[in-house]
PDB file of C-alpha atoms in Angstrom:
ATOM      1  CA  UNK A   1     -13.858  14.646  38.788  1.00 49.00           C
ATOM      2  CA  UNK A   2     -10.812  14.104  36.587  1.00 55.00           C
ATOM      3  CA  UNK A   3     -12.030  12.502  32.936  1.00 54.00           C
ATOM      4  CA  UNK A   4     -10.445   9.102  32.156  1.00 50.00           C
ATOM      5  CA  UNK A   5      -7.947   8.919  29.128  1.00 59.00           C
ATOM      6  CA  UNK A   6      -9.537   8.497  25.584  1.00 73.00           C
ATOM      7  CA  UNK A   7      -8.636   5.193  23.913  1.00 87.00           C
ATOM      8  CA  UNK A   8      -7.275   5.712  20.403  1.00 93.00           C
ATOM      9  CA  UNK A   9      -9.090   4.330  17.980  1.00 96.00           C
ATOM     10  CA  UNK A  10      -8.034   1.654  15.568  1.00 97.00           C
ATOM     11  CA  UNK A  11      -8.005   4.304  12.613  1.00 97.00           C
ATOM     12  CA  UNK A  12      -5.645   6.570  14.959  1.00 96.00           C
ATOM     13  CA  UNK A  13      -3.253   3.700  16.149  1.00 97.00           C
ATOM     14  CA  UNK A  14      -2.437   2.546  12.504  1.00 98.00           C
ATOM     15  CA  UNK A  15      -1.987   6.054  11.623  1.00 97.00           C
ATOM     16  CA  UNK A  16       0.043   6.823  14.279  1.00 97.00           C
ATOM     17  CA  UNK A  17       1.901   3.245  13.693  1.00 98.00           C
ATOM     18  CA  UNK A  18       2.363   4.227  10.031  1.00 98.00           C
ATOM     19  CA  UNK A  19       3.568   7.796  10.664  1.00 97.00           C
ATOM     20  CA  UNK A  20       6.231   6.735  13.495  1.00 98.00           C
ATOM     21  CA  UNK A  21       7.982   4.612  10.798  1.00 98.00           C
ATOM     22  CA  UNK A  22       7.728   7.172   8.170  1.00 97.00           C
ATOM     23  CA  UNK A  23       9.785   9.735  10.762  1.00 97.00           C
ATOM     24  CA  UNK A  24      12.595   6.697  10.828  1.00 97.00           C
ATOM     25  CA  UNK A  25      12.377   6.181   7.226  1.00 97.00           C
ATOM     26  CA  UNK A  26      12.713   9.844   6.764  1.00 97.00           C
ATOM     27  CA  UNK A  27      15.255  10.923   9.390  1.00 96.00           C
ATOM     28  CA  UNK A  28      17.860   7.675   7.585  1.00 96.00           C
ATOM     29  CA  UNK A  29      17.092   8.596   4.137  1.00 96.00           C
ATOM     30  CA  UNK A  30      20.400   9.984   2.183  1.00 91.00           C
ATOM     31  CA  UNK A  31      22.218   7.244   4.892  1.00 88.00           C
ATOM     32  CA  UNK A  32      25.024   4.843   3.664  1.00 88.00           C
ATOM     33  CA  UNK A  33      22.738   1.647   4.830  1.00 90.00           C
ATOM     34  CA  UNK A  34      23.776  -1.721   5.949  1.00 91.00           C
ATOM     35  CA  UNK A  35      21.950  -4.508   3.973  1.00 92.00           C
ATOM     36  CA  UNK A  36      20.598  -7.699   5.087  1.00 90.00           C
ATOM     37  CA  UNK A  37      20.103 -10.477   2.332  1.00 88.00           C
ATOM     38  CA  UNK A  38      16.970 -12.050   2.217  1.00 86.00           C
ATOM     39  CA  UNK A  39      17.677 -14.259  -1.285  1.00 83.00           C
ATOM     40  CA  UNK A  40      16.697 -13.797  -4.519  1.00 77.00           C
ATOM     41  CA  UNK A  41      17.858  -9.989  -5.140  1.00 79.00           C
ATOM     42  CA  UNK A  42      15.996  -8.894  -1.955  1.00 84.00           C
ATOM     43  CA  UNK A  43      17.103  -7.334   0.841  1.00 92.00           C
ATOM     44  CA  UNK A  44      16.284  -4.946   3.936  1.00 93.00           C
ATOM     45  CA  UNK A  45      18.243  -1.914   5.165  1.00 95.00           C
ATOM     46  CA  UNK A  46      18.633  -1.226   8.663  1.00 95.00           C
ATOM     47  CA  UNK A  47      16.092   1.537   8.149  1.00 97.00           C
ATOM     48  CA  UNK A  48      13.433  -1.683   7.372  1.00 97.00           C
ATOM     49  CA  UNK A  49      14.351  -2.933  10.736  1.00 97.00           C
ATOM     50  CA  UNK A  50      14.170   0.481  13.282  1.00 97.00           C
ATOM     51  CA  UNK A  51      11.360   1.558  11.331  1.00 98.00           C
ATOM     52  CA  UNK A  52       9.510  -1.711  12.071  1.00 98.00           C
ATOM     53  CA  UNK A  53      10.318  -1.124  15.527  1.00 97.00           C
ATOM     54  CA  UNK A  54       9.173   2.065  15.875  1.00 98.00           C
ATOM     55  CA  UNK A  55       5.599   0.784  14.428  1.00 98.00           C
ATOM     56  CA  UNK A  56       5.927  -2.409  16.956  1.00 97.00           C
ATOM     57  CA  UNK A  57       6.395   0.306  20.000  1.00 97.00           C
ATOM     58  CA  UNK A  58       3.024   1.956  19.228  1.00 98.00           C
ATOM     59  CA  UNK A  59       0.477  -0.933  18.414  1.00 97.00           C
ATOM     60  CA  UNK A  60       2.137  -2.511  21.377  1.00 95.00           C
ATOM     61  CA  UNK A  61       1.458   0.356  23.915  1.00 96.00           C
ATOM     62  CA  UNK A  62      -1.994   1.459  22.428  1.00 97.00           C
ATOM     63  CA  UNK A  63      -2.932  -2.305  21.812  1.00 96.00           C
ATOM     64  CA  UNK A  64      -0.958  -4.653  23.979  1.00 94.00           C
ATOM     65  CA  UNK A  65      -2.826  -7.694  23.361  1.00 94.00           C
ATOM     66  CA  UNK A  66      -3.193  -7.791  19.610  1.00 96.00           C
ATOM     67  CA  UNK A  67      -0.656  -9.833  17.298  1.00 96.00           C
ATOM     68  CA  UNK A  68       1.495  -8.048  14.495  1.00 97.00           C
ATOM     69  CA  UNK A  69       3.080  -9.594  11.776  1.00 96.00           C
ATOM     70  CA  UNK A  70       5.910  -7.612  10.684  1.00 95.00           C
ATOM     71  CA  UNK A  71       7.743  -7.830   6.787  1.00 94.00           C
ATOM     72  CA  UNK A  72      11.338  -8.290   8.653  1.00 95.00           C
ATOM     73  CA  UNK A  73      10.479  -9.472  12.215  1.00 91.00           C
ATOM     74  CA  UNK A  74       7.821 -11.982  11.207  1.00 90.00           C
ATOM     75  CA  UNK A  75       5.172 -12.696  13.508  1.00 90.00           C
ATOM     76  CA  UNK A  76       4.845 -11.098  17.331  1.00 88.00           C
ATOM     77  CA  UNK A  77       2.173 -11.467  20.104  1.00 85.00           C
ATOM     78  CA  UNK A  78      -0.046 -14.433  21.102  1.00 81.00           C
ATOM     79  CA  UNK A  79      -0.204 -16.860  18.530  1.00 77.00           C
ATOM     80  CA  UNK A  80      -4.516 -17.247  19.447  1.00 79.00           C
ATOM     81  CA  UNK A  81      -4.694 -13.475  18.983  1.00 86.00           C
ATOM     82  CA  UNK A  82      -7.907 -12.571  17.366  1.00 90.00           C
ATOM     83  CA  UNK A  83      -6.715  -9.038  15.969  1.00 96.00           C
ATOM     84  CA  UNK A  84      -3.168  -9.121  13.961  1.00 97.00           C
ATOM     85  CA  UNK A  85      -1.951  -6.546  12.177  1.00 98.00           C
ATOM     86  CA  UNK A  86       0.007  -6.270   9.131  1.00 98.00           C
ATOM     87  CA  UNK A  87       3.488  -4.315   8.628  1.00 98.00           C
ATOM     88  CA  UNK A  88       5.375  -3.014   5.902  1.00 98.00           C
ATOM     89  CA  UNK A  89       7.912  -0.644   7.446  1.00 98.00           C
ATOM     90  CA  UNK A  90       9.918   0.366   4.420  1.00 97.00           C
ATOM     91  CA  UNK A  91       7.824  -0.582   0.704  1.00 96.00           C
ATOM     92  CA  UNK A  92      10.138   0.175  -1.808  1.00 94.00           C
ATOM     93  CA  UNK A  93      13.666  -0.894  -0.100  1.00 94.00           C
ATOM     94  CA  UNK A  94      15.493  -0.476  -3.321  1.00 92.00           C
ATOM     95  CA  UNK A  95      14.274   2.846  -4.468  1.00 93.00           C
ATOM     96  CA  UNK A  96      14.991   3.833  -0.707  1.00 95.00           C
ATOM     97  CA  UNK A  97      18.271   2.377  -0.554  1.00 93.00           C
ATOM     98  CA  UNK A  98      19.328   3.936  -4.076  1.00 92.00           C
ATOM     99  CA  UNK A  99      18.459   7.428  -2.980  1.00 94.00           C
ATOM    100  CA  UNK A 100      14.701   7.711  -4.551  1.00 93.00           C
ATOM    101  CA  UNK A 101      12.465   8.664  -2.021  1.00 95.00           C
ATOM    102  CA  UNK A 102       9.303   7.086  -3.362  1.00 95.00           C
ATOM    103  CA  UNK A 103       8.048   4.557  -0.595  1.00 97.00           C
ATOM    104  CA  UNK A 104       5.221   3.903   1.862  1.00 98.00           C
ATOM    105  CA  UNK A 105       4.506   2.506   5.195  1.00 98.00           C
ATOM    106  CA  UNK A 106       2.206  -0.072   5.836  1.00 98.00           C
ATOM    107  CA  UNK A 107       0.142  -0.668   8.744  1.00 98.00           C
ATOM    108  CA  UNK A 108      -3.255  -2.261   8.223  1.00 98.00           C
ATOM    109  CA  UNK A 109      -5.354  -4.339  11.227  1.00 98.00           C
ATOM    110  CA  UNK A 110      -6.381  -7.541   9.318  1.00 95.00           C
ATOM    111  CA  UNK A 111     -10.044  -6.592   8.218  1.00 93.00           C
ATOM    112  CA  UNK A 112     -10.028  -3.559   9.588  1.00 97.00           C
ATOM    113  CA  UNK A 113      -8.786   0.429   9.595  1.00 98.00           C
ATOM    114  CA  UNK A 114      -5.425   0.759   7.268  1.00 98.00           C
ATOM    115  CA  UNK A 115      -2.607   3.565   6.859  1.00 98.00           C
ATOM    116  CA  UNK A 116      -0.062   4.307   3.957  1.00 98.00           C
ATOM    117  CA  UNK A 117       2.270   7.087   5.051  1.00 98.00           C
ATOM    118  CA  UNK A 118       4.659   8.628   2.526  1.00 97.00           C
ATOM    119  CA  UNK A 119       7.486   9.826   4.591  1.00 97.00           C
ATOM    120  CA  UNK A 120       8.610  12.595   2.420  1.00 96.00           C
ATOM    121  CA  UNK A 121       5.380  14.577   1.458  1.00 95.00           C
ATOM    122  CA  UNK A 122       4.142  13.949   4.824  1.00 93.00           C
ATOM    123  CA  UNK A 123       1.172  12.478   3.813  1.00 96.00           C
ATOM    124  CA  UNK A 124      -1.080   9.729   5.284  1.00 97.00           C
ATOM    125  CA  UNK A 125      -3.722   7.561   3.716  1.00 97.00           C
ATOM    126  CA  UNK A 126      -6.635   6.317   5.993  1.00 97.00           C
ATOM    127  CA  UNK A 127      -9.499   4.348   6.167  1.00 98.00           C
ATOM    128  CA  UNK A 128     -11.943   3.461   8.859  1.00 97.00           C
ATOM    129  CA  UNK A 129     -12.884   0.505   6.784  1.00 95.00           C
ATOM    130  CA  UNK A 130     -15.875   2.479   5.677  1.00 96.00           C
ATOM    131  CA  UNK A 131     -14.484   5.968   4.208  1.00 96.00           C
ATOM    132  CA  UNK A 132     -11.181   6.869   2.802  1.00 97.00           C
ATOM    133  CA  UNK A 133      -9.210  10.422   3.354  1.00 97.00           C
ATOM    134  CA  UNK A 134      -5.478  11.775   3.562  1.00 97.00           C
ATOM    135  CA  UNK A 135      -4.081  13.883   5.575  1.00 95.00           C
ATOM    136  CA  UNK A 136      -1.438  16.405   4.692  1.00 91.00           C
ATOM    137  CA  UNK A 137       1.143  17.688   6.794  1.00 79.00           C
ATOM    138  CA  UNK A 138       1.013  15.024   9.189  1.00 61.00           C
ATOM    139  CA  UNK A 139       3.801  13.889  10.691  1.00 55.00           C
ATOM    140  CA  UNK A 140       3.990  14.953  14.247  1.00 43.00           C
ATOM    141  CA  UNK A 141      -0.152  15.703  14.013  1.00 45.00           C
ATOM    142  CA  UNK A 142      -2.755  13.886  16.443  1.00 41.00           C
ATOM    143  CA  UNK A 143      -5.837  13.389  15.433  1.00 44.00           C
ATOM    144  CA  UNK A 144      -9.258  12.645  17.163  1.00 44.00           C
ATOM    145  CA  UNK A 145     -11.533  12.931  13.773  1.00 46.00           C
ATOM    146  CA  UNK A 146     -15.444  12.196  14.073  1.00 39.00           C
ATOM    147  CA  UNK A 147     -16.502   9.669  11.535  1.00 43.00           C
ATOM    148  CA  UNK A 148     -17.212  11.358   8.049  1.00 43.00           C
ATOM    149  CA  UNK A 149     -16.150  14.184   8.951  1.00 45.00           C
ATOM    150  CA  UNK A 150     -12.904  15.617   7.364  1.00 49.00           C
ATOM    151  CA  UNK A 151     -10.942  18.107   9.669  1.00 57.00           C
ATOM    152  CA  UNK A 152      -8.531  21.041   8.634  1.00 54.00           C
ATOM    153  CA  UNK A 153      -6.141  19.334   6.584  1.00 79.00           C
ATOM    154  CA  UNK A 154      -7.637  16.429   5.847  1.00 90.00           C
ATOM    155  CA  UNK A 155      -9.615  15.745   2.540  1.00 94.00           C
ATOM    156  CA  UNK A 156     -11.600  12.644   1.030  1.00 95.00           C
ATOM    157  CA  UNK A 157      -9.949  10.433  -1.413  1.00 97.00           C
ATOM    158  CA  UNK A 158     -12.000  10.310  -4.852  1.00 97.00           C
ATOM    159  CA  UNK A 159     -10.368   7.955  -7.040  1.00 98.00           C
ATOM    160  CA  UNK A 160     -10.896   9.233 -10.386  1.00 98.00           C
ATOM    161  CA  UNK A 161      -9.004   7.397 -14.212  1.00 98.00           C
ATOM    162  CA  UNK A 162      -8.659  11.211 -15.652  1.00 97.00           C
ATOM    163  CA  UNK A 163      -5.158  10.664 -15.678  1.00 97.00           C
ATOM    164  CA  UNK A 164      -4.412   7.766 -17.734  1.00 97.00           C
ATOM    165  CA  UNK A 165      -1.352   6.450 -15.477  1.00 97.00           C
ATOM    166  CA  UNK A 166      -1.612   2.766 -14.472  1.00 97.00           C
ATOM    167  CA  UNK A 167       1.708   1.504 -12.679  1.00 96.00           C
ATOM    168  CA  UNK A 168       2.230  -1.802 -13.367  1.00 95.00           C
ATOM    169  CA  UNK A 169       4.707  -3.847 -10.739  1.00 92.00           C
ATOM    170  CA  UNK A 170       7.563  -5.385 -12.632  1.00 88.00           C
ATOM    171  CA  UNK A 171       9.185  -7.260  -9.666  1.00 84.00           C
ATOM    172  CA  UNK A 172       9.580 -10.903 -10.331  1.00 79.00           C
ATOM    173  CA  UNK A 173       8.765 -13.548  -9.418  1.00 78.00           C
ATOM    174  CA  UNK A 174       6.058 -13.953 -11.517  1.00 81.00           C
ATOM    175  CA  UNK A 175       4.247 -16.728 -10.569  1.00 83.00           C
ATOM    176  CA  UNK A 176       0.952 -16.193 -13.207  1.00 82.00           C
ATOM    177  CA  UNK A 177       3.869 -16.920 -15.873  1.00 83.00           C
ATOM    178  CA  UNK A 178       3.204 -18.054 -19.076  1.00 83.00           C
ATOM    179  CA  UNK A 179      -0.599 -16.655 -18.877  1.00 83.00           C
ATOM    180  CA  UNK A 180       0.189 -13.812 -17.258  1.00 86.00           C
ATOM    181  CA  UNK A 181       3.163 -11.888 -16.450  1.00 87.00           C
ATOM    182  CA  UNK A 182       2.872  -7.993 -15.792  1.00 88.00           C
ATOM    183  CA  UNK A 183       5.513  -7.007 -17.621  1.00 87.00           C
ATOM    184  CA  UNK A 184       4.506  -7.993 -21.003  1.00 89.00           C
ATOM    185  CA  UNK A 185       1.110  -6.205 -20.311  1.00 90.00           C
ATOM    186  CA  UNK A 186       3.399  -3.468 -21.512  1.00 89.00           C
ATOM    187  CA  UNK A 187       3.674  -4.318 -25.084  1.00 88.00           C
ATOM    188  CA  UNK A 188       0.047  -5.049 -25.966  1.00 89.00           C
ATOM    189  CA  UNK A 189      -1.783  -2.436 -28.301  1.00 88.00           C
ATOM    190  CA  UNK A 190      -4.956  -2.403 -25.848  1.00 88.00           C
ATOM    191  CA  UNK A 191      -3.027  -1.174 -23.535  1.00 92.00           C
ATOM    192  CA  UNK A 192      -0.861   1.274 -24.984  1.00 89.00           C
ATOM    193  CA  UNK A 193      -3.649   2.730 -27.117  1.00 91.00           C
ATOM    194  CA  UNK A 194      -5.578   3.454 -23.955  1.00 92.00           C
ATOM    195  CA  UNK A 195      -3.181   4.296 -20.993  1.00 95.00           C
ATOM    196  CA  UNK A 196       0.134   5.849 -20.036  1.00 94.00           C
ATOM    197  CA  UNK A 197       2.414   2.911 -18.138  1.00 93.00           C
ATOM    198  CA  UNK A 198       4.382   3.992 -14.986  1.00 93.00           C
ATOM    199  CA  UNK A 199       6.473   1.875 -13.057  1.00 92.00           C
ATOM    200  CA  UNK A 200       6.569   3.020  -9.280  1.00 89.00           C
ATOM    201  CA  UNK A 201       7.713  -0.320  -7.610  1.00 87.00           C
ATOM    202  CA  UNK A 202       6.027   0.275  -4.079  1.00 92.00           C
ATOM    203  CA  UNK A 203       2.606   0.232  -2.966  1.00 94.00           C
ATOM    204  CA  UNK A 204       2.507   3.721  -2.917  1.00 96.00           C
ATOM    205  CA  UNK A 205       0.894   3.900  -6.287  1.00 97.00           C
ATOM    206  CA  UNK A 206      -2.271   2.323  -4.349  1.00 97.00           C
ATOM    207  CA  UNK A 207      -2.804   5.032  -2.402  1.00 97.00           C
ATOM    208  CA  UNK A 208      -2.195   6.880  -5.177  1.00 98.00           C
ATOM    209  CA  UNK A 209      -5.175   5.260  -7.559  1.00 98.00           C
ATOM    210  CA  UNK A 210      -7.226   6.124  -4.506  1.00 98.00           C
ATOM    211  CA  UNK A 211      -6.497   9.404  -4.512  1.00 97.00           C
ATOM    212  CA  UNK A 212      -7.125  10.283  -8.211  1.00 97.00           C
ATOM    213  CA  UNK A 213      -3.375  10.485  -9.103  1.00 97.00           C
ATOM    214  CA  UNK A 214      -3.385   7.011 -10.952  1.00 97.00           C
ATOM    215  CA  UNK A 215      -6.239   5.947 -12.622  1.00 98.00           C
ATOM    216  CA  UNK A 216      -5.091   1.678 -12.018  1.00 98.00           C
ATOM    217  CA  UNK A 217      -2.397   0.027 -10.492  1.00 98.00           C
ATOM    218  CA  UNK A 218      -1.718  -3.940 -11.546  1.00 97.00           C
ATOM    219  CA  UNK A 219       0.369  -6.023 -10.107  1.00 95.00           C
ATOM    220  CA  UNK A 220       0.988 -10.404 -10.445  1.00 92.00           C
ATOM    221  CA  UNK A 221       0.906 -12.798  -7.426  1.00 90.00           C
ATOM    222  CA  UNK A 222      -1.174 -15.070  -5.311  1.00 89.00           C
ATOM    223  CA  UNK A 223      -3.429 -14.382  -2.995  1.00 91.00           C
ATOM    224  CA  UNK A 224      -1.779 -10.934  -1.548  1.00 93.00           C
ATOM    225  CA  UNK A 225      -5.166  -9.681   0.774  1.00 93.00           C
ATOM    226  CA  UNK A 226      -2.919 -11.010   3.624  1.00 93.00           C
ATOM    227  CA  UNK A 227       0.136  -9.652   2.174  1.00 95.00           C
ATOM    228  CA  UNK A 228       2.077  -7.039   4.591  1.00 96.00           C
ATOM    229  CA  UNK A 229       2.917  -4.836   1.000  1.00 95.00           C
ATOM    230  CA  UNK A 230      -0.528  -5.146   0.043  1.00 96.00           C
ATOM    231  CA  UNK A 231      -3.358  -5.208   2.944  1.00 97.00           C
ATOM    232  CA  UNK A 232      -3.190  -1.525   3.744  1.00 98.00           C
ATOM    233  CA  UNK A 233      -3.408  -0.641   0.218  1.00 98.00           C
ATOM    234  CA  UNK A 234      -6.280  -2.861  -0.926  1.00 98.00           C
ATOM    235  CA  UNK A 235      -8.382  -1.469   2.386  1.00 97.00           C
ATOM    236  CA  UNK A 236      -7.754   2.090   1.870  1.00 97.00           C
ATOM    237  CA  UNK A 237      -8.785   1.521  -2.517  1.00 98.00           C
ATOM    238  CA  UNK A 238     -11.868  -1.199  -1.257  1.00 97.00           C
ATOM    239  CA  UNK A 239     -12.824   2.293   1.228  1.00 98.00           C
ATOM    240  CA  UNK A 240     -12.136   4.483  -1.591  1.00 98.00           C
ATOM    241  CA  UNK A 241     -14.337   3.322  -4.276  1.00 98.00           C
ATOM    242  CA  UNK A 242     -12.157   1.433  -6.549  1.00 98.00           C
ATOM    243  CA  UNK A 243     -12.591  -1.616  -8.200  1.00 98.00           C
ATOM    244  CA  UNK A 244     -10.255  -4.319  -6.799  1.00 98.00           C
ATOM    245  CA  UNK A 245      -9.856  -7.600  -8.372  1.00 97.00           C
ATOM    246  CA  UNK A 246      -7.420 -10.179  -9.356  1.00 95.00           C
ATOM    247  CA  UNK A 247      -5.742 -10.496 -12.508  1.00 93.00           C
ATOM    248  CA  UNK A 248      -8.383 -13.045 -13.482  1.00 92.00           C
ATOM    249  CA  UNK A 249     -11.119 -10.641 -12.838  1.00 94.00           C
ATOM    250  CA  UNK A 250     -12.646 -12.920  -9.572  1.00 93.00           C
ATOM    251  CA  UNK A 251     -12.667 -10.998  -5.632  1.00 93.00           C
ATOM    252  CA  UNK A 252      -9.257 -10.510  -3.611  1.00 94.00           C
ATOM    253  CA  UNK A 253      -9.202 -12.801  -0.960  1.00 90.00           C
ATOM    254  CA  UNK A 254      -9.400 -16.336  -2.499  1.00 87.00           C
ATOM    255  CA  UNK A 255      -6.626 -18.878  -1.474  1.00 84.00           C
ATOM    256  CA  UNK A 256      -6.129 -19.577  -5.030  1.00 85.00           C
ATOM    257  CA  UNK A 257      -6.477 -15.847  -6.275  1.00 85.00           C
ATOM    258  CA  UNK A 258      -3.870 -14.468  -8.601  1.00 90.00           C
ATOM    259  CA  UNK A 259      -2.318 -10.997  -8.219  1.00 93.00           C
ATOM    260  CA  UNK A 260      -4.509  -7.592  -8.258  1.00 96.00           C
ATOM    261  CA  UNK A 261      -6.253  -5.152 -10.316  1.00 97.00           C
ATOM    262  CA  UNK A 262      -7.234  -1.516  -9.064  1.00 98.00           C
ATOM    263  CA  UNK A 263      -8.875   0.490 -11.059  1.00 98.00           C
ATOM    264  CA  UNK A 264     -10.406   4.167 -10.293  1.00 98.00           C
ATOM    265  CA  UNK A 265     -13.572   3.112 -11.790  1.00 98.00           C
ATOM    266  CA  UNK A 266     -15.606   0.165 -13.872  1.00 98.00           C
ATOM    267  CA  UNK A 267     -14.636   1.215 -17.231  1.00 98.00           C
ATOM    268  CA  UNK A 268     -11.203   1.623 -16.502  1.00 98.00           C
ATOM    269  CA  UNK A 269     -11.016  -1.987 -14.899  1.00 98.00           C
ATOM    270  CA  UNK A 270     -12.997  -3.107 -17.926  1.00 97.00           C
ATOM    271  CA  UNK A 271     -10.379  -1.959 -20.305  1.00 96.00           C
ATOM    272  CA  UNK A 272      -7.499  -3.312 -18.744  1.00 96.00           C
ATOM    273  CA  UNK A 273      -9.058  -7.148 -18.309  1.00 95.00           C
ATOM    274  CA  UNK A 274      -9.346  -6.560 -22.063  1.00 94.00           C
ATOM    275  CA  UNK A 275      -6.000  -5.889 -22.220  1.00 92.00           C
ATOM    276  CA  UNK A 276      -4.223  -8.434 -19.724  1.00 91.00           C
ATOM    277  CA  UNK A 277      -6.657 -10.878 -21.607  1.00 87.00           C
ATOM    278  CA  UNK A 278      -5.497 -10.047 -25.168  1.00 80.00           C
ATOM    279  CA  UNK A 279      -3.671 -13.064 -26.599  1.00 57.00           C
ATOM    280  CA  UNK A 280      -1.311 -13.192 -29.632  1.00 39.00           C
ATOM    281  CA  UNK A 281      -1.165  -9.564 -30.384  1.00 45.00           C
ATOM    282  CA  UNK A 282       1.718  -8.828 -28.491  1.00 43.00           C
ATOM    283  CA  UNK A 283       4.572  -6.655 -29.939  1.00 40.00           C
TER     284      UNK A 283
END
């Protein structure tokens, strides 16, 4: 009797997903890159574009009838599809295309398991939607992990504030402006008296808060649960243990919400409302 093939699971497809775009992303970097204009300042590379594909060519094989909407490709598969998942092949185009190597990929099944992949430590972030872990030394690794249960290599994210660091996205637009813009968090004493501001300009730094290398990570905007930079970050912090809020303090996930807090912990996410809500003390 010959054993029927395993289905992957959702966990191992976004993994995969995330980890076939990181090998693009990776084998281009150091490249002289073509750019396509997207308005505004913003732009792809045509390492945005073949890593997308890459990530399209697995979810399509593993999970032919599900719908993926992609950052540059927009939206692919049956328009009725109940499962869609959201893609960010390159996060951090500009550090990428100015020879920094700090980006992610983004793969995340809308409500479900998520993957950040840093293509240059060879790390990925994961989340079954219940637990959290990395795994190091990835690329080119299968996995078939039992739930809970960390294999060689892997370990459990614990998101801890011990360092201080919050990145703060700077990108404009800023749409909270005048009551909020990120940026001039920066200046107020509440802040500065109480954390150390980095400024990593890719979603990277949420898988970092997750892991205990950032202790919060704030950015402005609407709604972004649905975002293709954000969904795979917010599920792999929500899995984690972090606190993850808007910049108003309410839940992620309201049409009218406004941009995101994640914080390691209560206190931490405490301080910095105080902060972002500080008023007229600005230097």
């Amino acid at each position: 009797m010959i054993d029927a093939p395993v289905s992957p699971t959702d966990t191992e497809v976004a993994a995969a997903a995330a980890l076939a775009g990181a090998e693009v992303v990776r084998d281009r970097y150091g490249r002289r890159h073509s750019r396509i204009d997207k308005g505004a300042g913003d732009f792809a590379t045509d390492a945005d574009v073949a890593a997308e594909a890459a990530i399209l060519d697995v979810i399509r094989t593993a999970r032919p009838g599900d719908a993926v909407h992609g950052e540059e490709g927009g939206r692919y598969g049956e328009a009725g599809a109940v499962r869609a998942w959201l893609v960010d092949p390159l996060c951090g185009t500009l550090n990428y295309a100015t020879g920094s190597p700090l980006v992610a990929v983004n793969v995340a099944l809308r409500n479900g398991p998520a993957a950040v992949a840093d293509p240059f430590s060879g790390e990925v972030f994961l989340t079954d939607g219940e637990t959290a872990w990395v795994r190091h030394g990835a690329a080119g690794r299968a996995s078939r992990r039992v739930a809970g249960r960390p294999e060689a290599g892997e370990e459990r994210l614990a998101p801890t504030a011990d360092t201080r660091l919050v990145d703060v996205n700077l990108d404009p637009p800023f749409p909270g402006a005048p009551a909020f813009r990120a940026v001039d968090l920066l200046a107020r004493p509440g802040f500065v008296e109480r954390f150390r501001p980095r400024v990593l300009s890719t979603t990277l730094a949420l898988a970092w808060v997750a892991a205990g290398r950032r202790a919060a990570y704030v950015t402005d905007g609407g709604d972004l649960s649905g975002s293709v930079h954000f969904a795979a970050g917010i599920a792999l912090c929500r899995a984690a243990g972090c606190v993850v809020t808007g910049v108003d303090g309410a839940p992620v996930g309201r049409p009218e919400g406004r941009g995101l807090v994640v914080a390691a912990d209560a206190e931490t996410h405490g301080l910095l409302m105080s902060s972002i809500r500080e008023r007229g003390r600005s230097a």
